[in-house]
Steps between C-alpha positions, in 0.01 A plus 500: 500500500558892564276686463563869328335856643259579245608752241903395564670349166700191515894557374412462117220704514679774673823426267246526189361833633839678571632349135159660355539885700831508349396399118159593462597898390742389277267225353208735464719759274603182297205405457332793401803577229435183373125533452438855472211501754483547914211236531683273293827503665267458804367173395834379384693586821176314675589224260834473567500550847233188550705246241822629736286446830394116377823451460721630731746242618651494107489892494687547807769225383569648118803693494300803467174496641421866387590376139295210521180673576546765246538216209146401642439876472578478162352204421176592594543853299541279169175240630327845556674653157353166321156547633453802409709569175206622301428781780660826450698632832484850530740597808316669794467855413653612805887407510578723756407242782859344379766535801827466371823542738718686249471802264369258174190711541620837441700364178242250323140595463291232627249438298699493180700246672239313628365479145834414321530217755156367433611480128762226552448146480389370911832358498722782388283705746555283836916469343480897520284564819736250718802627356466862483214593732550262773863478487539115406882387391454307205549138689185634716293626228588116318435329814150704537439395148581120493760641220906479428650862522583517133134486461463772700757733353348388114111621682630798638746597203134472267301648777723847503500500112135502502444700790739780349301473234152559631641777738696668201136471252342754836749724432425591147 
């Protein structure tokens, strides 16, 4: 039996932790579009992470293991969602701790779209988030979803009706 220096990580525990530095930022701004709430999206990238961790040897054979851990992302946004239906999410107050890469935040005021997007339905809401914030194709965003792409075009089609609508009812 060999015997491993203390504080050294055995190959899946180092493969788990250089899968995890290059997810977690994207995860975190998921999750906190999808909930509306830092600590949240804390405890549901925690969540995620952990369910991914137990079960490593089936993440790292899916076709996409950084799809497969953001449908347990998601999943445990609508566990989370259920829970706590009755409370009312107010997004933090400060939005400006939002890093995005582009120029989205010159064009789109945050915290009306934060708002709009906590209007939709948790589904329509994860369908937009993947797609147009993190960038999904629509075969990701229905592989992150457990859901055929015509599902996601029919979420997303509703989800930019509605969110054009909410955006447009600021503006008057």
């Amino acid at each position: 039996m060999k015997h491993r220096p203390a504080g050294t990580a055995s190959g899946a525990e180092q493969d788990f932790r250089d899968f995890v530095q290059r997810i977690a930022a994207s995860l975190h701004r998921t999750a906190y579009l999808l909930c509306g709430d830092w600590y949240l999206a804390d405890d549901l990238v925690q969540e995620a992470l952990a369910k991914a961790y137990s079960h490593w040897r089936k993440v790292q054979r899916a076709d996409s293991p950084s799809a497969y851990v953001r449908r347990i992302l998601i999943n445990e946004s609508r566990r989370s969602w259920r829970r706590n239906r009755n409370l009312t999410v107010h997004p933090d107050a400060d939005v400006t701790d939002i890093t995005v890469a582009d120029l989205s935040d010159e064009v789109v005021n945050r915290a009306e779209l934060l708002q709009a997007l906590q209007s939709l339905p948790a589904r329509q809401r994860a369908t937009v988030v993947l797609r147009f914030l993190e960038g999904l194709s629509e075969r990701e965003t229905a592989a992150a979803l457990g859901c055929s792409e015509g599902t996601v075009k029919s979420q997303t089609s509703r989800a930019l009706i509605k969110l054009k609508s909410v955006l447009n009812q600021g503006d008057h």
